[in-house]
Amino acid sequence: MKHFLSINDIDSLPHWVEEAIALKKNPYQFQELGRHKTLCLLFFNNSLRTRLSTQKAAKHLGMEVMAMNFGKEGWTLEHGDGTVMNQGTSEHVKEAARVVSQYCDIVAIRAFAQLKDREKDEAEEVLNGFSTYASVPVVNMESSIAHPLQALADAITMHEFKTKAKPKVVLSWAPHPKALPHAVANSFTEMMKLQDAEFVITHPKGYELDPRITQDCPIEYNQEKALENADFVYVKSWSSYSEYGKVLSQDSNWMMTQAKLGNAKFMHCLPVRRNVVVEDSILDGNQSLVIQQAHNRTYSAQIVLKKILENL
């Protein structure tokens, strides 16, 4: 595996999940694999779980870690070909990616969608720029349209807590005061397509995700109907895709409540706005898996880094 850019870079999701769970039991068993290897983390956006869990995963594998808040500390990057750089950008990604490659063995990138220009966001300028020009493998720590490390952690969590071979899993939209990107919902949907599960997406009309990603996935506009007999309910806010980046509704009736959740396990990638996205009683109760999901972020990153290191 050269790069890990999307959930579709996984050759066998069940095998990766099993390997990740085995790593949890003995996280340092492959410490020699990363000895004298360096991971460079470049953050163009804020991070808590991603930064700390990826650092911990690398250390489990014996790697050295460098981290840089590129958006604040680095030069403003240019991505276009043939651009006359006489405006705000100071360095081209062609040079930046090659320079960074000399300092590390793997580079991991976090760069969110701007939610202003759909075509530009979908071009993934930062992630694709580095994966094109870097001479080392690139890992996606969340990009404009994908968050595969989160989706892999979610798959690990569901495997650990499922009580039936083919569970019912619901991805439910939730209200939020800000316009949020589609990356988590996109990768969760792509991951669920690789699962043996009954999968349903529910959201108000106007909040359909990219139809290329949700193709063949049932979409139910009646939230309570979608939630019937669910085993796992994954709640996430996202802005409109068709009216790109807009908040079309803040309908509080879509907040997840204990009454709607029923007996299902609750999942969310965090951070989460209490009593806007989900009520307190769920997060503070024993049906919530959000802390376990966050814990599994270490092992989703670790299995990815292990696979890459094995091929260096």
PDB file of N, CA and C in Angstrom, residues 29-108:
ATOM      1  N   GLN A  29       3.878  -4.902  20.081  1.00  0.00           N
ATOM      2  CA  GLN A  29       4.469  -6.123  19.527  1.00  0.00           C
ATOM      3  C   GLN A  29       5.243  -5.890  18.227  1.00  0.00           C
ATOM      4  N   PHE A  30       4.963  -4.776  17.530  1.00  0.00           N
ATOM      5  CA  PHE A  30       5.680  -4.494  16.282  1.00  0.00           C
ATOM      6  C   PHE A  30       6.546  -3.243  16.415  1.00  0.00           C
ATOM      7  N   GLN A  31       7.074  -3.034  17.613  1.00  0.00           N
ATOM      8  CA  GLN A  31       7.830  -1.821  17.888  1.00  0.00           C
ATOM      9  C   GLN A  31       9.081  -1.705  17.021  1.00  0.00           C
ATOM     10  N   GLU A  32       9.669  -2.833  16.654  1.00  0.00           N
ATOM     11  CA  GLU A  32      10.871  -2.803  15.820  1.00  0.00           C
ATOM     12  C   GLU A  32      10.564  -2.364  14.393  1.00  0.00           C
ATOM     13  N   LEU A  33       9.304  -2.506  13.976  1.00  0.00           N
ATOM     14  CA  LEU A  33       8.928  -2.186  12.602  1.00  0.00           C
ATOM     15  C   LEU A  33       9.178  -0.715  12.275  1.00  0.00           C
ATOM     16  N   GLY A  34       8.949   0.164  13.251  1.00  0.00           N
ATOM     17  CA  GLY A  34       9.099   1.585  13.005  1.00  0.00           C
ATOM     18  C   GLY A  34      10.375   2.191  13.540  1.00  0.00           C
ATOM     19  N   ARG A  35      11.267   1.364  14.063  1.00  0.00           N
ATOM     20  CA  ARG A  35      12.521   1.885  14.612  1.00  0.00           C
ATOM     21  C   ARG A  35      13.296   2.647  13.530  1.00  0.00           C
ATOM     22  N   HIS A  36      13.771   3.829  13.887  1.00  0.00           N
ATOM     23  CA  HIS A  36      14.523   4.711  12.978  1.00  0.00           C
ATOM     24  C   HIS A  36      13.666   5.217  11.817  1.00  0.00           C
ATOM     25  N   LYS A  37      12.349   5.164  11.970  1.00  0.00           N
ATOM     26  CA  LYS A  37      11.429   5.725  10.976  1.00  0.00           C
ATOM     27  C   LYS A  37      10.722   6.933  11.610  1.00  0.00           C
ATOM     28  N   THR A  38      10.373   7.904  10.776  1.00  0.00           N
ATOM     29  CA  THR A  38       9.758   9.137  11.263  1.00  0.00           C
ATOM     30  C   THR A  38       8.429   9.393  10.567  1.00  0.00           C
ATOM     31  N   LEU A  39       7.438   9.737  11.354  1.00  0.00           N
ATOM     32  CA  LEU A  39       6.130  10.150  10.850  1.00  0.00           C
ATOM     33  C   LEU A  39       6.013  11.653  11.013  1.00  0.00           C
ATOM     34  N   CYS A  40       5.634  12.340   9.931  1.00  0.00           N
ATOM     35  CA  CYS A  40       5.414  13.782   9.984  1.00  0.00           C
ATOM     36  C   CYS A  40       3.922  14.060   9.858  1.00  0.00           C
ATOM     37  N   LEU A  41       3.361  14.760  10.837  1.00  0.00           N
ATOM     38  CA  LEU A  41       1.946  15.106  10.846  1.00  0.00           C
ATOM     39  C   LEU A  41       1.800  16.576  10.472  1.00  0.00           C
ATOM     40  N   LEU A  42       1.064  16.855   9.395  1.00  0.00           N
ATOM     41  CA  LEU A  42       0.835  18.221   8.955  1.00  0.00           C
ATOM     42  C   LEU A  42      -0.638  18.568   9.148  1.00  0.00           C
ATOM     43  N   PHE A  43      -0.906  19.548   9.995  1.00  0.00           N
ATOM     44  CA  PHE A  43      -2.273  19.942  10.308  1.00  0.00           C
ATOM     45  C   PHE A  43      -2.579  21.307   9.695  1.00  0.00           C
ATOM     46  N   PHE A  44      -3.500  21.303   8.753  1.00  0.00           N
ATOM     47  CA  PHE A  44      -4.005  22.552   8.195  1.00  0.00           C
ATOM     48  C   PHE A  44      -5.262  22.989   8.946  1.00  0.00           C
ATOM     49  N   ASN A  45      -5.737  22.122   9.857  1.00  0.00           N
ATOM     50  CA  ASN A  45      -6.924  22.418  10.670  1.00  0.00           C
ATOM     51  C   ASN A  45      -6.733  21.865  12.071  1.00  0.00           C
ATOM     52  N   ASN A  46      -7.593  22.256  12.985  1.00  0.00           N
ATOM     53  CA  ASN A  46      -7.494  21.840  14.376  1.00  0.00           C
ATOM     54  C   ASN A  46      -7.710  20.349  14.531  1.00  0.00           C
ATOM     55  N   SER A  47      -7.215  19.829  15.640  1.00  0.00           N
ATOM     56  CA  SER A  47      -7.351  18.389  15.898  1.00  0.00           C
ATOM     57  C   SER A  47      -7.153  18.107  17.379  1.00  0.00           C
ATOM     58  N   LEU A  48      -7.857  17.107  17.871  1.00  0.00           N
ATOM     59  CA  LEU A  48      -7.634  16.592  19.221  1.00  0.00           C
ATOM     60  C   LEU A  48      -7.386  15.090  19.132  1.00  0.00           C
ATOM     61  N   ARG A  49      -8.447  14.310  18.831  1.00  0.00           N
ATOM     62  CA  ARG A  49      -8.329  12.854  18.745  1.00  0.00           C
ATOM     63  C   ARG A  49      -7.348  12.418  17.653  1.00  0.00           C
ATOM     64  N   THR A  50      -7.449  13.056  16.487  1.00  0.00           N
ATOM     65  CA  THR A  50      -6.603  12.637  15.370  1.00  0.00           C
ATOM     66  C   THR A  50      -5.126  12.853  15.689  1.00  0.00           C
ATOM     67  N   ARG A  51      -4.806  14.019  16.216  1.00  0.00           N
ATOM     68  CA  ARG A  51      -3.406  14.319  16.537  1.00  0.00           C
ATOM     69  C   ARG A  51      -2.859  13.336  17.584  1.00  0.00           C
ATOM     70  N   LEU A  52      -3.556  13.212  18.703  1.00  0.00           N
ATOM     71  CA  LEU A  52      -3.025  12.414  19.811  1.00  0.00           C
ATOM     72  C   LEU A  52      -3.039  10.921  19.506  1.00  0.00           C
ATOM     73  N   SER A  53      -4.116  10.439  18.885  1.00  0.00           N
ATOM     74  CA  SER A  53      -4.202   8.999  18.605  1.00  0.00           C
ATOM     75  C   SER A  53      -3.183   8.575  17.558  1.00  0.00           C
ATOM     76  N   THR A  54      -2.937   9.412  16.555  1.00  0.00           N
ATOM     77  CA  THR A  54      -1.965   9.054  15.516  1.00  0.00           C
ATOM     78  C   THR A  54      -0.548   9.090  16.076  1.00  0.00           C
ATOM     79  N   GLN A  55      -0.266  10.065  16.944  1.00  0.00           N
ATOM     80  CA  GLN A  55       1.037  10.091  17.603  1.00  0.00           C
ATOM     81  C   GLN A  55       1.243   8.835  18.455  1.00  0.00           C
ATOM     82  N   LYS A  56       0.207   8.464  19.201  1.00  0.00           N
ATOM     83  CA  LYS A  56       0.326   7.283  20.060  1.00  0.00           C
ATOM     84  C   LYS A  56       0.504   6.027  19.223  1.00  0.00           C
ATOM     85  N   ALA A  57      -0.231   5.923  18.122  1.00  0.00           N
ATOM     86  CA  ALA A  57      -0.113   4.763  17.244  1.00  0.00           C
ATOM     87  C   ALA A  57       1.311   4.629  16.707  1.00  0.00           C
ATOM     88  N   ALA A  58       1.893   5.761  16.303  1.00  0.00           N
ATOM     89  CA  ALA A  58       3.256   5.746  15.773  1.00  0.00           C
ATOM     90  C   ALA A  58       4.255   5.316  16.839  1.00  0.00           C
ATOM     91  N   LYS A  59       4.070   5.805  18.059  1.00  0.00           N
ATOM     92  CA  LYS A  59       4.973   5.435  19.141  1.00  0.00           C
ATOM     93  C   LYS A  59       4.849   3.957  19.491  1.00  0.00           C
ATOM     94  N   HIS A  60       3.643   3.408  19.403  1.00  0.00           N
ATOM     95  CA  HIS A  60       3.473   1.966  19.604  1.00  0.00           C
ATOM     96  C   HIS A  60       4.326   1.166  18.624  1.00  0.00           C
ATOM     97  N   LEU A  61       4.523   1.735  17.444  1.00  0.00           N
ATOM     98  CA  LEU A  61       5.291   1.055  16.397  1.00  0.00           C
ATOM     99  C   LEU A  61       6.761   1.449  16.405  1.00  0.00           C
ATOM    100  N   GLY A  62       7.176   2.206  17.408  1.00  0.00           N
ATOM    101  CA  GLY A  62       8.578   2.564  17.544  1.00  0.00           C
ATOM    102  C   GLY A  62       9.006   3.741  16.703  1.00  0.00           C
ATOM    103  N   MET A  63       8.078   4.504  16.134  1.00  0.00           N
ATOM    104  CA  MET A  63       8.403   5.612  15.251  1.00  0.00           C
ATOM    105  C   MET A  63       8.675   6.902  16.020  1.00  0.00           C
ATOM    106  N   GLU A  64       9.465   7.760  15.430  1.00  0.00           N
ATOM    107  CA  GLU A  64       9.588   9.135  15.882  1.00  0.00           C
ATOM    108  C   GLU A  64       8.480   9.946  15.210  1.00  0.00           C
ATOM    109  N   VAL A  65       8.017  10.996  15.877  1.00  0.00           N
ATOM    110  CA  VAL A  65       6.902  11.783  15.341  1.00  0.00           C
ATOM    111  C   VAL A  65       7.256  13.270  15.353  1.00  0.00           C
ATOM    112  N   MET A  66       6.994  13.934  14.213  1.00  0.00           N
ATOM    113  CA  MET A  66       7.080  15.392  14.122  1.00  0.00           C
ATOM    114  C   MET A  66       5.701  15.906  13.755  1.00  0.00           C
ATOM    115  N   ALA A  67       5.286  17.015  14.344  1.00  0.00           N
ATOM    116  CA  ALA A  67       3.976  17.588  14.040  1.00  0.00           C
ATOM    117  C   ALA A  67       4.126  19.078  13.766  1.00  0.00           C
ATOM    118  N   MET A  68       3.370  19.556  12.797  1.00  0.00           N
ATOM    119  CA  MET A  68       3.414  20.971  12.436  1.00  0.00           C
ATOM    120  C   MET A  68       2.018  21.466  12.115  1.00  0.00           C
ATOM    121  N   ASN A  69       1.653  22.595  12.696  1.00  0.00           N
ATOM    122  CA  ASN A  69       0.394  23.252  12.350  1.00  0.00           C
ATOM    123  C   ASN A  69       0.631  24.077  11.084  1.00  0.00           C
ATOM    124  N   PHE A  70       0.547  23.404   9.958  1.00  0.00           N
ATOM    125  CA  PHE A  70       0.992  23.998   8.707  1.00  0.00           C
ATOM    126  C   PHE A  70       0.205  25.249   8.352  1.00  0.00           C
ATOM    127  N   GLY A  71      -1.090  25.238   8.647  1.00  0.00           N
ATOM    128  CA  GLY A  71      -1.913  26.387   8.297  1.00  0.00           C
ATOM    129  C   GLY A  71      -1.506  27.659   9.017  1.00  0.00           C
ATOM    130  N   LYS A  72      -0.880  27.525  10.197  1.00  0.00           N
ATOM    131  CA  LYS A  72      -0.489  28.689  10.989  1.00  0.00           C
ATOM    132  C   LYS A  72       1.017  28.937  10.936  1.00  0.00           C
ATOM    133  N   GLU A  73       1.793  27.876  10.784  1.00  0.00           N
ATOM    134  CA  GLU A  73       3.244  27.983  10.905  1.00  0.00           C
ATOM    135  C   GLU A  73       3.974  27.902   9.566  1.00  0.00           C
ATOM    136  N   GLY A  74       3.328  27.322   8.566  1.00  0.00           N
ATOM    137  CA  GLY A  74       3.992  27.149   7.284  1.00  0.00           C
ATOM    138  C   GLY A  74       3.657  28.259   6.311  1.00  0.00           C
ATOM    139  N   TRP A  75       4.369  28.278   5.200  1.00  0.00           N
ATOM    140  CA  TRP A  75       4.072  29.226   4.136  1.00  0.00           C
ATOM    141  C   TRP A  75       2.754  28.878   3.473  1.00  0.00           C
ATOM    142  N   THR A  76       2.040  29.873   2.991  1.00  0.00           N
ATOM    143  CA  THR A  76       0.794  29.640   2.270  1.00  0.00           C
ATOM    144  C   THR A  76       1.108  28.941   0.946  1.00  0.00           C
ATOM    145  N   LEU A  77       0.453  27.807   0.719  1.00  0.00           N
ATOM    146  CA  LEU A  77       0.801  26.974  -0.434  1.00  0.00           C
ATOM    147  C   LEU A  77       0.006  27.332  -1.687  1.00  0.00           C
ATOM    148  N   GLU A  78       0.683  27.206  -2.807  1.00  0.00           N
ATOM    149  CA  GLU A  78       0.058  27.305  -4.126  1.00  0.00           C
ATOM    150  C   GLU A  78      -0.072  25.897  -4.691  1.00  0.00           C
ATOM    151  N   HIS A  79      -1.199  25.624  -5.359  1.00  0.00           N
ATOM    152  CA  HIS A  79      -1.446  24.284  -5.891  1.00  0.00           C
ATOM    153  C   HIS A  79      -1.594  24.246  -7.407  1.00  0.00           C
ATOM    154  N   GLY A  80      -1.852  25.358  -8.019  1.00  0.00           N
ATOM    155  CA  GLY A  80      -2.113  25.375  -9.447  1.00  0.00           C
ATOM    156  C   GLY A  80      -0.862  25.233 -10.298  1.00  0.00           C
ATOM    157  N   ASP A  81      -1.043  24.677 -11.493  1.00  0.00           N
ATOM    158  CA  ASP A  81       0.054  24.577 -12.443  1.00  0.00           C
ATOM    159  C   ASP A  81       0.150  25.858 -13.261  1.00  0.00           C
ATOM    160  N   GLY A  82       1.361  26.319 -13.479  1.00  0.00           N
ATOM    161  CA  GLY A  82       1.573  27.490 -14.313  1.00  0.00           C
ATOM    162  C   GLY A  82       1.149  28.799 -13.680  1.00  0.00           C
ATOM    163  N   THR A  83       0.882  28.782 -12.382  1.00  0.00           N
ATOM    164  CA  THR A  83       0.429  29.991 -11.698  1.00  0.00           C
ATOM    165  C   THR A  83       1.563  31.007 -11.559  1.00  0.00           C
ATOM    166  N   VAL A  84       1.263  32.245 -11.839  1.00  0.00           N
ATOM    167  CA  VAL A  84       2.203  33.329 -11.559  1.00  0.00           C
ATOM    168  C   VAL A  84       2.004  33.713 -10.093  1.00  0.00           C
ATOM    169  N   MET A  85       2.973  33.383  -9.267  1.00  0.00           N
ATOM    170  CA  MET A  85       2.794  33.528  -7.820  1.00  0.00           C
ATOM    171  C   MET A  85       3.146  34.942  -7.357  1.00  0.00           C
ATOM    172  N   ASN A  86       2.356  35.907  -7.801  1.00  0.00           N
ATOM    173  CA  ASN A  86       2.589  37.301  -7.416  1.00  0.00           C
ATOM    174  C   ASN A  86       1.492  37.831  -6.506  1.00  0.00           C
ATOM    175  N   GLN A  87       0.752  36.889  -5.877  1.00  0.00           N
ATOM    176  CA  GLN A  87      -0.315  37.274  -4.956  1.00  0.00           C
ATOM    177  C   GLN A  87      -0.011  36.745  -3.557  1.00  0.00           C
ATOM    178  N   GLY A  88      -0.930  36.026  -2.924  1.00  0.00           N
ATOM    179  CA  GLY A  88      -0.785  35.676  -1.515  1.00  0.00           C
ATOM    180  C   GLY A  88       0.003  34.420  -1.211  1.00  0.00           C
ATOM    181  N   THR A  89       0.195  33.536  -2.185  1.00  0.00           N
ATOM    182  CA  THR A  89       0.875  32.270  -1.903  1.00  0.00           C
ATOM    183  C   THR A  89       2.388  32.439  -1.991  1.00  0.00           C
ATOM    184  N   SER A  90       3.098  31.710  -1.101  1.00  0.00           N
ATOM    185  CA  SER A  90       4.550  31.884  -0.989  1.00  0.00           C
ATOM    186  C   SER A  90       5.348  30.678  -1.456  1.00  0.00           C
ATOM    187  N   GLU A  91       4.747  29.490  -1.404  1.00  0.00           N
ATOM    188  CA  GLU A  91       5.467  28.262  -1.752  1.00  0.00           C
ATOM    189  C   GLU A  91       4.537  27.328  -2.498  1.00  0.00           C
ATOM    190  N   HIS A  92       5.089  26.645  -3.498  1.00  0.00           N
ATOM    191  CA  HIS A  92       4.277  25.711  -4.268  1.00  0.00           C
ATOM    192  C   HIS A  92       4.327  24.331  -3.612  1.00  0.00           C
ATOM    193  N   VAL A  93       3.229  23.605  -3.700  1.00  0.00           N
ATOM    194  CA  VAL A  93       3.167  22.269  -3.113  1.00  0.00           C
ATOM    195  C   VAL A  93       4.205  21.343  -3.743  1.00  0.00           C
ATOM    196  N   LYS A  94       4.614  21.615  -4.980  1.00  0.00           N
ATOM    197  CA  LYS A  94       5.626  20.771  -5.626  1.00  0.00           C
ATOM    198  C   LYS A  94       6.928  20.756  -4.831  1.00  0.00           C
ATOM    199  N   GLU A  95       7.329  21.948  -4.342  1.00  0.00           N
ATOM    200  CA  GLU A  95       8.536  22.010  -3.525  1.00  0.00           C
ATOM    201  C   GLU A  95       8.252  21.544  -2.097  1.00  0.00           C
ATOM    202  N   ALA A  96       7.145  22.005  -1.527  1.00  0.00           N
ATOM    203  CA  ALA A  96       6.845  21.689  -0.126  1.00  0.00           C
ATOM    204  C   ALA A  96       6.775  20.184   0.112  1.00  0.00           C
ATOM    205  N   ALA A  97       6.054  19.469  -0.757  1.00  0.00           N
ATOM    206  CA  ALA A  97       5.890  18.025  -0.582  1.00  0.00           C
ATOM    207  C   ALA A  97       7.216  17.294  -0.704  1.00  0.00           C
ATOM    208  N   ARG A  98       8.046  17.733  -1.639  1.00  0.00           N
ATOM    209  CA  ARG A  98       9.342  17.078  -1.828  1.00  0.00           C
ATOM    210  C   ARG A  98      10.285  17.353  -0.672  1.00  0.00           C
ATOM    211  N   VAL A  99      10.230  18.581  -0.142  1.00  0.00           N
ATOM    212  CA  VAL A  99      11.072  18.925   0.998  1.00  0.00           C
ATOM    213  C   VAL A  99      10.656  18.127   2.226  1.00  0.00           C
ATOM    214  N   VAL A 100       9.358  18.113   2.533  1.00  0.00           N
ATOM    215  CA  VAL A 100       8.869  17.364   3.684  1.00  0.00           C
ATOM    216  C   VAL A 100       9.250  15.887   3.573  1.00  0.00           C
ATOM    217  N   SER A 101       9.203  15.345   2.369  1.00  0.00           N
ATOM    218  CA  SER A 101       9.528  13.934   2.144  1.00  0.00           C
ATOM    219  C   SER A 101      10.950  13.595   2.572  1.00  0.00           C
ATOM    220  N   GLN A 102      11.843  14.587   2.520  1.00  0.00           N
ATOM    221  CA  GLN A 102      13.231  14.340   2.906  1.00  0.00           C
ATOM    222  C   GLN A 102      13.399  14.218   4.415  1.00  0.00           C
ATOM    223  N   TYR A 103      12.392  14.678   5.161  1.00  0.00           N
ATOM    224  CA  TYR A 103      12.506  14.709   6.612  1.00  0.00           C
ATOM    225  C   TYR A 103      11.778  13.550   7.293  1.00  0.00           C
ATOM    226  N   CYS A 104      11.047  12.757   6.539  1.00  0.00           N
ATOM    227  CA  CYS A 104      10.239  11.704   7.172  1.00  0.00           C
ATOM    228  C   CYS A 104      10.063  10.510   6.237  1.00  0.00           C
ATOM    229  N   ASP A 105       9.497   9.448   6.783  1.00  0.00           N
ATOM    230  CA  ASP A 105       9.241   8.226   6.018  1.00  0.00           C
ATOM    231  C   ASP A 105       7.774   8.097   5.634  1.00  0.00           C
ATOM    232  N   ILE A 106       6.905   8.731   6.398  1.00  0.00           N
ATOM    233  CA  ILE A 106       5.467   8.783   6.112  1.00  0.00           C
ATOM    234  C   ILE A 106       5.000  10.187   6.473  1.00  0.00           C
ATOM    235  N   VAL A 107       4.139  10.769   5.649  1.00  0.00           N
ATOM    236  CA  VAL A 107       3.556  12.068   5.979  1.00  0.00           C
ATOM    237  C   VAL A 107       2.043  11.915   6.069  1.00  0.00           C
ATOM    238  N   ALA A 108       1.450  12.486   7.101  1.00  0.00           N
ATOM    239  CA  ALA A 108      -0.002  12.428   7.295  1.00  0.00           C
ATOM    240  C   ALA A 108      -0.557  13.850   7.241  1.00  0.00           C
TER     241      ALA A 108
END
